[in-house]
Amino acid sequence: MTENKIDLTARMSALLNMAQSANAALEQFGPGSPPQAAWGDEAPRLFEYQSGANLITIPRAGYGVLPFAALRSLAQSSKEIRLNIELIKRTIRGLDWKITQKPISDSAGASYGREVESLVNFFERPDGANDFDSWVNMLLEDLLTIDAVTVYPDMDADGNLISLDLVDGATIRPLLDLRGRIPRPPAPAYLQILHGMATTHYAADRLLYAPLNMKVNSPYGESPIEWAVMAINTAIRHDLQRMGYFTEGNIPGVLVSVPIETTTPEQIEIFQQYYDALAKGDLARASKILFVPSMGNQSIFQPVSNDVDKIEVDQWLMQVVCWAFGNNPSEFGLVAASGLGGAGYVQGMENAQSRSMINPISGWLKSLFDRILRDYFHRPDAEFVWLGLEPAEDDLRRAQIDQMYVGAGVYSSDYVRERLGISDKYRPSAPPATQYPFAAPVAQLLERSAKYELHQWRANAVALSKGKTKEQFTSDILPLDFQNEIRKWLNECENADDVAQLFDGLIHDAELKKRLTTQLAVDPLTEVKAAGEAELQSTLTEYFAGLKERILQNAIDG
């Protein structure tokens, strides 16, 4: 049987042509079909880095930025940069600092703190050779000049931190992974380049490379010098022009012409050479009269010279660099002649300097030091704190806010003392006598009475645990909530020895002593702290009614 075959080639070709014509008509004003992605939907690269970026051994090369050597040369040759850098260094070095421990609570709710004295001792000499002030000075120099702060944490065989060595950031070359990130440990993340050759490599957890001004399209930081490089070049050339006036200039104070019948070019050239040799760099001759050949009808001629003492250009250049570094121009004597002017301008700029320079740099340093405490000392509970950062007017405003919040019960005065870094030895142990008359004697008396009550309760509880008949113990001195806590702990005791040990711990516990003193000596007097002496004595007499015998017995047993 013969099969009938139908050729559909022509029909399919016609259908395809119709479909293509329809798509062309629809996409005539559309966005068009997207190109086929080479890598699909993989994680994106952070930026379009140069191919083979890790093969380049010159730091900063391949990113279209100034080399480290140029930045350091500008910082050394420009007085505007150097003065701004030194101002920031002196401001930060003038701050006090401390290391504090964040409060930690155990499962029972008791607060305790770990020692931080060893951490303070380490930071007083971070690299084992230089003190903190000198060490921070070197760190800030690299931060403000090349923005490539590099710290090498030197560890011993047991993983303990020995020193924090500052490394010249100009010798460090950050590497990139496929996505443009700094490679994660244990892969090499940084190379040290010495004499043009890669000498050593470090993982990201073995070297702290911490620029301040980072960008997504570069692993390097950006120095403020790069923001004002044109103004800086102008300032350097302006200084060179001024220096040339005093070293190469040959403009005299006054010229007096003398008649000469004929003057040939050879005579002019000879006189020019003679005059240059005579006046060049001679500042004393600049104020003398010089006789020259005839210059027409005018016999005395005073040259017009550039005034090297004009400061308008210097002021503008200094202001540009101050803005780049976040400094207050008034620190260099540049005070506005209009507007706020004078003292008002200076006071208005202090807060601006805190926002734009002091706070960012001190905050960055705190983050770096806290990272060291967390990662290398394994102390996430410790933190580095700068002291005295707020301007004077902010201190006054902060004190007024603290006074209102303490009075409203938002937080206590202990919180304020801790934030200000006031040492424990300067903290008052009891409220001032002007606020709470007789507070100190009452506190001592109530403390002794409370301890006497605990001794009595101990004897009662031990007798009960041994099966001896005793009536239920009651106290008029110990706070009710504290009595309930003791009864809860007694229910957990298994024998008389446990009971005795419990009360012995309570009686000799220093924190308990502070708690009893606070609750018993201050709280009962709070409502009458503003009363007169007679009313206060009457209130105290009523408060101690019925306790006379116990107090006297306690005084005898004391």
XYZ file of C-alpha atoms in Angstrom:
558
model
C 0.000 0.000 0.000
C 1.445 3.314 -1.009
C 1.545 6.140 1.636
C 0.600 9.651 0.494
C 3.159 12.252 1.740
C 2.338 15.964 1.819
C 5.176 18.496 1.615
C 4.511 21.257 4.221
C 7.793 23.106 3.710
C 6.245 25.962 1.825
C 3.459 26.394 4.370
C 5.892 26.429 7.339
C 8.074 28.984 5.603
C 5.065 31.184 5.059
C 3.992 30.870 8.690
C 7.492 31.802 9.913
C 7.568 34.841 7.668
C 4.175 35.933 9.009
C 5.350 35.496 12.619
C 8.541 37.474 12.052
C 6.571 40.266 10.367
C 4.151 40.393 13.303
C 7.008 40.541 15.859
C 8.724 43.266 13.881
C 5.542 45.303 13.864
C 5.046 44.848 17.617
C 8.675 45.683 18.520
C 8.959 48.709 16.272
C 8.583 51.071 19.240
C 9.500 48.599 22.039
C 12.676 48.136 24.101
C 13.846 45.177 22.082
C 14.829 41.707 23.216
C 17.600 41.578 25.864
C 20.959 40.133 24.874
C 21.771 36.649 26.019
C 23.592 36.826 29.412
C 27.034 35.242 29.346
C 26.910 33.937 32.941
C 23.208 33.532 33.575
C 21.916 34.619 36.988
C 25.127 34.194 39.019
C 25.977 36.577 41.884
C 27.014 39.989 40.486
C 30.524 41.377 40.458
C 30.898 44.343 42.791
C 32.464 46.523 40.106
C 34.098 46.338 36.675
C 37.683 45.731 37.695
C 40.558 45.551 35.249
C 41.269 42.075 33.903
C 44.255 40.541 35.654
C 44.049 43.115 38.475
C 45.809 40.768 40.903
C 48.838 40.534 38.611
C 49.665 44.227 39.058
C 52.331 44.616 41.735
C 52.263 48.417 42.065
C 49.810 49.496 44.810
C 46.991 51.739 43.542
C 47.928 51.124 39.898
C 45.061 50.339 37.522
C 42.391 52.323 39.391
C 42.948 55.802 37.950
C 44.042 57.355 41.251
C 47.140 59.147 42.466
C 49.974 56.876 43.626
C 50.872 56.777 47.300
C 54.207 58.514 46.662
C 52.431 61.507 45.079
C 50.028 61.836 48.026
C 52.884 61.834 50.522
C 54.861 64.311 48.437
C 51.897 66.710 48.335
C 51.364 66.344 52.078
C 55.002 67.186 52.668
C 55.331 70.128 50.280
C 51.986 71.886 50.837
C 51.745 73.913 54.026
C 47.933 73.901 53.763
C 47.787 70.092 53.898
C 50.422 69.777 56.594
C 48.755 72.329 58.883
C 45.360 70.624 58.496
C 46.808 67.184 59.178
C 48.665 68.373 62.265
C 45.525 70.103 63.600
C 43.536 66.862 63.356
C 46.325 64.839 64.941
C 46.644 67.225 67.866
C 42.869 67.359 68.357
C 42.500 63.566 68.512
C 45.618 63.139 70.634
C 44.236 65.692 73.080
C 41.248 63.448 73.891
C 41.214 61.221 76.947
C 40.104 57.627 76.583
C 39.169 54.581 78.601
C 38.119 50.970 78.119
C 34.889 49.981 79.815
C 33.072 46.705 80.286
C 29.449 46.354 79.313
C 27.300 45.057 82.211
C 26.538 41.338 81.985
C 23.806 39.569 83.945
C 23.866 35.937 84.937
C 20.869 33.609 85.000
C 19.893 34.806 88.473
C 19.802 38.426 87.302
C 22.886 39.534 89.218
C 25.131 42.017 87.420
C 28.877 41.569 87.311
C 31.809 42.901 85.331
C 35.098 41.448 84.100
C 38.368 43.255 84.635
C 39.568 45.645 81.954
C 42.798 46.785 83.594
C 44.906 44.403 81.479
C 43.312 45.796 78.311
C 44.073 49.366 79.390
C 47.679 48.394 80.138
C 48.029 46.899 76.652
C 46.623 49.964 74.866
C 48.919 52.267 76.831
C 51.744 50.742 74.724
C 50.050 48.990 71.763
C 53.163 47.950 69.831
C 55.298 47.341 72.892
C 57.611 50.248 72.017
C 55.557 53.432 71.545
C 52.989 54.803 73.963
C 49.375 55.257 72.877
C 49.853 58.913 71.983
C 52.784 58.272 69.631
C 51.157 55.160 68.184
C 47.939 57.012 67.338
C 49.986 59.875 65.865
C 51.595 57.467 63.372
C 48.258 55.843 62.598
C 46.596 59.195 61.899
C 49.446 60.240 59.613
C 48.765 57.267 57.305
C 45.006 57.740 57.613
C 45.021 61.410 56.592
C 47.786 61.203 53.991
C 47.198 57.958 52.044
C 44.086 56.515 53.782
C 45.641 53.065 53.988
C 45.882 52.293 57.714
C 47.372 48.832 58.150
C 47.812 47.046 61.484
C 49.506 43.677 61.910
C 48.334 41.844 65.068
C 51.401 39.912 66.194
C 50.305 36.676 67.906
C 52.250 34.116 69.915
C 52.061 30.335 69.452
C 49.042 30.098 71.779
C 47.045 32.682 69.838
C 47.539 35.499 72.343
C 48.023 39.041 71.058
C 51.560 40.339 71.640
C 51.490 43.722 69.902
C 49.712 45.818 67.280
C 52.381 46.738 64.734
C 51.670 49.601 62.322
C 52.645 48.719 58.749
C 53.271 51.238 55.971
C 50.006 51.044 54.006
C 51.790 52.160 50.831
C 53.414 48.714 50.650
C 50.102 46.792 50.819
C 48.266 45.634 47.679
C 44.672 44.395 48.261
C 43.664 41.403 46.147
C 40.256 40.646 44.596
C 38.249 37.479 44.182
C 36.163 36.732 41.085
C 33.326 38.966 42.292
C 35.622 41.895 43.124
C 35.568 41.340 46.904
C 38.505 41.091 49.290
C 39.044 37.286 49.423
C 37.732 35.532 52.517
C 40.096 33.567 54.809
C 42.087 31.407 54.389
C 42.695 32.702 50.838
C 45.378 35.416 50.501
C 43.767 38.867 50.679
C 46.726 41.280 50.817
C 50.214 41.349 49.306
C 53.142 43.314 50.640
C 55.159 44.853 47.813
C 58.791 45.714 48.589
C 61.130 47.112 45.917
C 58.531 46.267 43.263
C 58.347 42.592 44.219
C 55.551 40.720 46.043
C 57.232 39.431 49.194
C 54.494 38.146 51.547
C 50.731 37.603 51.510
C 48.195 37.662 54.341
C 44.653 36.439 54.851
C 41.973 38.949 55.779
C 42.017 37.829 59.432
C 45.808 38.205 59.779
C 46.103 41.827 58.663
C 43.866 44.767 59.517
C 43.622 46.921 56.375
C 41.162 49.682 57.272
C 40.718 52.679 54.931
C 38.269 55.368 56.073
C 36.840 56.650 52.772
C 35.929 53.541 50.795
C 34.237 53.310 47.379
C 32.477 50.367 45.777
C 34.679 50.512 42.649
C 38.040 50.326 44.400
C 39.618 48.400 47.293
C 41.647 51.506 48.208
C 40.689 54.431 50.385
C 40.476 58.011 49.152
C 42.563 60.645 50.890
C 41.172 64.189 51.377
C 44.250 65.332 49.461
C 42.679 63.936 46.277
C 39.552 66.092 46.757
C 41.529 69.325 46.637
C 44.456 68.371 44.435
C 43.987 71.307 42.017
C 43.865 73.838 44.846
C 46.890 72.166 46.425
C 48.908 72.413 43.197
C 47.950 76.096 42.956
C 49.032 76.655 46.560
C 52.402 75.002 45.953
C 53.042 77.143 42.853
C 51.972 80.240 44.742
C 54.534 79.431 47.428
C 57.191 78.820 44.774
C 56.403 82.214 43.218
C 56.726 83.868 46.606
C 59.990 82.055 47.299
C 61.290 83.043 43.857
C 60.633 86.687 44.654
C 63.052 86.448 47.570
C 65.625 84.171 45.874
C 65.614 84.841 42.109
C 63.870 88.240 41.817
C 65.797 91.242 40.502
C 63.265 94.082 40.798
C 64.837 97.058 42.623
C 63.059 99.690 44.669
C 63.735 102.703 42.349
C 65.392 103.125 38.936
C 67.088 106.446 37.913
C 68.001 106.781 34.253
C 71.189 108.491 33.008
C 71.589 109.951 29.467
C 73.422 107.871 26.886
C 73.793 109.180 23.334
C 73.647 105.802 21.667
C 72.745 102.371 23.054
C 73.551 99.221 21.119
C 71.961 95.740 21.699
C 75.339 94.500 22.901
C 75.400 97.206 25.549
C 71.854 96.320 26.674
C 72.788 92.628 26.968
C 75.960 93.435 28.900
C 74.046 95.736 31.242
C 71.335 93.084 31.749
C 73.923 90.496 32.723
C 75.606 92.984 35.019
C 72.297 93.963 36.620
C 71.156 90.334 37.131
C 74.430 89.447 38.781
C 74.153 92.537 40.934
C 70.515 92.351 42.114
C 69.465 88.701 41.863
C 68.513 87.398 45.323
C 69.956 90.478 47.039
C 67.129 91.607 49.323
C 69.195 94.459 50.727
C 69.669 95.978 47.242
C 65.897 95.814 46.592
C 65.465 98.943 48.712
C 68.329 100.909 47.082
C 68.378 103.323 44.145
C 69.800 101.865 40.920
C 71.183 104.003 38.094
C 70.392 102.750 34.568
C 70.783 104.124 31.017
C 68.370 106.814 29.806
C 64.731 105.780 29.450
C 63.430 108.805 27.584
C 62.145 111.943 29.238
C 61.432 110.151 32.560
C 64.501 110.239 34.766
C 63.064 108.435 37.834
C 61.053 105.235 37.423
C 59.590 103.087 40.193
C 58.846 99.525 38.996
C 55.461 97.970 39.787
C 56.064 94.723 41.640
C 53.727 91.969 42.738
C 52.792 92.286 46.391
C 53.967 89.011 47.915
C 52.108 89.776 51.121
C 48.641 89.576 49.569
C 46.705 86.837 51.391
C 43.447 86.597 49.396
C 44.731 83.632 47.392
C 46.207 82.031 50.509
C 42.900 82.396 52.353
C 40.915 80.798 49.550
C 43.349 77.889 49.181
C 43.411 77.263 52.935
C 39.611 77.276 53.091
C 39.387 74.699 50.287
C 41.787 72.362 52.092
C 39.979 72.947 55.415
C 36.709 71.905 53.809
C 38.376 68.765 52.424
C 39.709 67.741 55.839
C 36.640 68.923 57.784
C 38.543 71.527 59.802
C 37.318 74.877 61.038
C 39.070 77.699 59.067
C 38.906 79.904 62.163
C 41.521 77.620 63.738
C 43.959 79.231 61.287
C 42.722 82.785 61.827
C 40.351 82.824 58.831
C 37.308 84.500 60.390
C 34.427 85.791 58.305
C 34.342 89.586 58.001
C 30.573 89.655 57.552
C 27.563 87.578 58.540
C 27.963 86.069 62.013
C 31.513 87.365 62.175
C 34.008 87.241 65.030
C 33.110 85.189 68.084
C 29.713 84.210 66.677
C 31.370 82.673 63.611
C 33.894 80.758 65.710
C 31.220 79.347 68.013
C 29.050 78.406 65.057
C 31.919 76.510 63.430
C 32.822 74.413 66.493
C 29.815 72.129 66.081
C 30.472 71.901 62.337
C 34.030 70.764 63.021
C 32.754 68.114 65.443
C 30.324 66.785 62.848
C 32.696 66.838 59.877
C 36.069 65.938 61.420
C 36.249 64.978 65.096
C 33.237 62.676 65.295
C 33.889 60.726 62.046
C 37.570 60.105 62.813
C 37.069 59.334 66.513
C 34.148 57.048 65.606
C 36.262 55.231 63.021
C 39.070 54.758 65.557
C 36.599 53.448 68.145
C 35.270 50.895 65.626
C 38.816 49.761 64.860
C 39.740 49.405 68.544
C 36.470 47.637 69.381
C 37.177 45.193 66.545
C 40.603 44.481 68.038
C 39.049 43.915 71.469
C 36.450 41.569 69.990
C 38.535 39.566 67.489
C 41.979 39.415 69.116
C 41.287 39.748 72.845
C 38.005 37.805 72.568
C 36.284 40.460 74.660
C 33.027 41.457 72.921
C 31.894 42.801 76.295
C 34.627 45.487 76.326
C 34.530 48.750 74.390
C 36.858 51.677 73.736
C 35.451 55.078 74.726
C 36.704 58.587 73.917
C 36.132 61.232 76.586
C 35.462 64.950 76.146
C 34.181 64.875 72.572
C 31.248 67.238 72.988
C 31.746 71.020 72.608
C 31.194 73.199 75.678
C 27.696 74.305 74.688
C 26.748 70.690 73.971
C 28.047 69.711 77.422
C 25.752 72.273 79.044
C 22.776 71.121 77.001
C 23.561 67.473 77.753
C 23.799 68.243 81.490
C 20.400 69.942 81.417
C 18.864 66.950 79.630
C 20.466 64.562 82.142
C 19.057 66.576 85.023
C 15.544 66.363 83.569
C 15.785 62.646 82.756
C 17.222 61.709 86.153
C 14.500 63.722 87.856
C 11.819 62.037 85.711
C 13.225 58.578 86.434
C 14.188 57.832 82.819
C 17.654 56.752 83.986
C 19.745 57.061 87.135
C 22.713 59.239 88.005
C 24.912 56.112 87.841
C 24.211 55.965 84.095
C 25.439 59.552 83.708
C 28.605 58.853 85.743
C 29.342 55.768 83.652
C 28.903 57.687 80.389
C 31.194 60.488 81.583
C 33.825 57.972 82.701
C 33.967 59.210 86.307
C 36.035 56.883 88.478
C 34.348 54.979 91.294
C 36.523 56.716 93.888
C 34.826 60.020 93.061
C 31.294 58.654 93.356
C 29.418 59.601 96.551
C 28.569 56.625 98.760
C 25.422 58.252 100.147
C 23.092 61.115 99.171
C 24.328 64.605 100.138
C 23.524 65.676 103.674
C 21.712 68.796 102.435
C 19.155 66.635 100.659
C 18.766 63.907 103.295
C 19.428 65.212 106.835
C 20.673 62.491 109.193
C 20.911 60.078 106.206
C 24.396 58.783 107.073
C 23.695 57.939 110.767
C 20.329 56.407 109.878
C 21.954 54.274 107.179
C 24.540 52.905 109.592
C 21.938 52.191 112.266
C 19.564 50.447 109.872
C 22.399 48.412 108.369
C 23.413 47.073 111.783
C 19.783 46.357 112.620
C 19.265 44.504 109.345
C 22.329 42.332 109.978
C 21.039 41.596 113.466
C 17.696 40.525 111.918
C 19.530 38.185 109.544
C 21.422 36.608 112.468
C 18.132 36.050 114.297
C 16.506 34.575 111.215
C 19.498 32.281 110.720
C 19.144 30.819 114.211
C 15.395 30.390 113.726
C 15.758 28.714 110.323
C 18.518 26.340 111.506
C 16.326 25.261 114.437
C 13.392 24.588 112.117
C 15.554 22.540 109.746
C 16.664 20.373 112.713
C 13.040 19.726 113.699
C 13.027 21.960 116.771
C 9.847 23.936 117.365
C 10.126 27.623 116.494
C 7.565 30.252 115.624
C 7.497 31.837 112.171
C 10.151 34.581 111.893
C 8.986 38.128 111.096
C 10.934 41.351 110.551
C 9.991 45.030 110.620
C 13.310 46.143 109.114
C 14.060 43.845 106.183
C 12.113 44.836 103.036
C 9.150 42.567 102.343
C 10.277 41.645 98.840
C 13.677 40.668 100.191
C 12.058 38.496 102.880
C 10.101 36.705 100.160
C 13.316 36.044 98.223
C 14.960 34.562 101.330
C 11.961 32.279 101.957
C 12.177 31.106 98.344
C 15.863 30.252 98.787
C 15.120 28.478 102.094
C 12.683 26.162 100.334
C 15.565 25.019 98.141
C 17.824 24.165 101.109
C 18.064 20.455 101.934
C 19.606 20.529 105.426
C 20.739 22.779 108.286
C 24.183 23.241 106.781
C 22.649 24.627 103.574
C 20.543 27.030 105.657
C 23.534 28.258 107.646
C 25.605 28.688 104.483
C 22.802 30.689 102.848
C 22.561 33.208 105.686
C 26.335 33.470 106.088
C 26.548 34.478 102.428
C 23.769 37.043 102.827
C 25.256 38.623 105.932
C 28.739 39.101 104.398
C 27.699 39.930 100.835
C 28.947 43.429 99.848
C 26.253 43.994 97.222
C 23.595 43.031 99.750
C 24.991 45.594 102.173
C 24.669 48.280 99.494
C 21.127 47.164 98.700
C 20.026 47.264 102.331
C 21.629 50.666 102.872
C 19.914 52.133 99.813
C 16.451 50.729 100.489
C 16.376 51.263 104.259
C 18.238 54.571 104.604
C 16.998 56.560 101.634
C 13.547 55.370 100.625
C 11.842 56.001 104.000
C 13.173 59.561 103.958
C 12.269 60.407 100.345
C 8.854 61.818 101.199
C 10.253 64.028 103.942
C 13.589 65.082 102.472
C 12.351 68.683 102.131
C 10.839 68.799 105.620
C 12.333 70.660 108.528
C 14.413 69.115 111.277
C 11.548 68.817 113.771
C 9.228 67.085 111.295
C 12.029 64.750 110.198
C 12.787 63.735 113.789
C 9.079 63.067 114.376
C 8.936 60.878 111.262
C 12.010 58.907 112.317
C 10.569 58.373 115.817
C 7.398 56.945 114.295
C 9.365 54.799 111.867
C 11.376 53.150 114.655
C 8.406 52.626 116.946
C 8.489 49.098 118.368
C 12.130 48.514 117.320
C 13.834 50.026 120.342
C 14.638 46.752 122.082
C 15.985 45.068 118.937
C 18.184 48.038 118.028
C 19.619 48.269 121.530
C 20.244 44.530 121.595
C 21.943 44.789 118.214
C 24.173 47.607 119.516
C 25.181 45.426 122.461
C 25.866 42.362 120.303
C 27.581 44.443 117.589
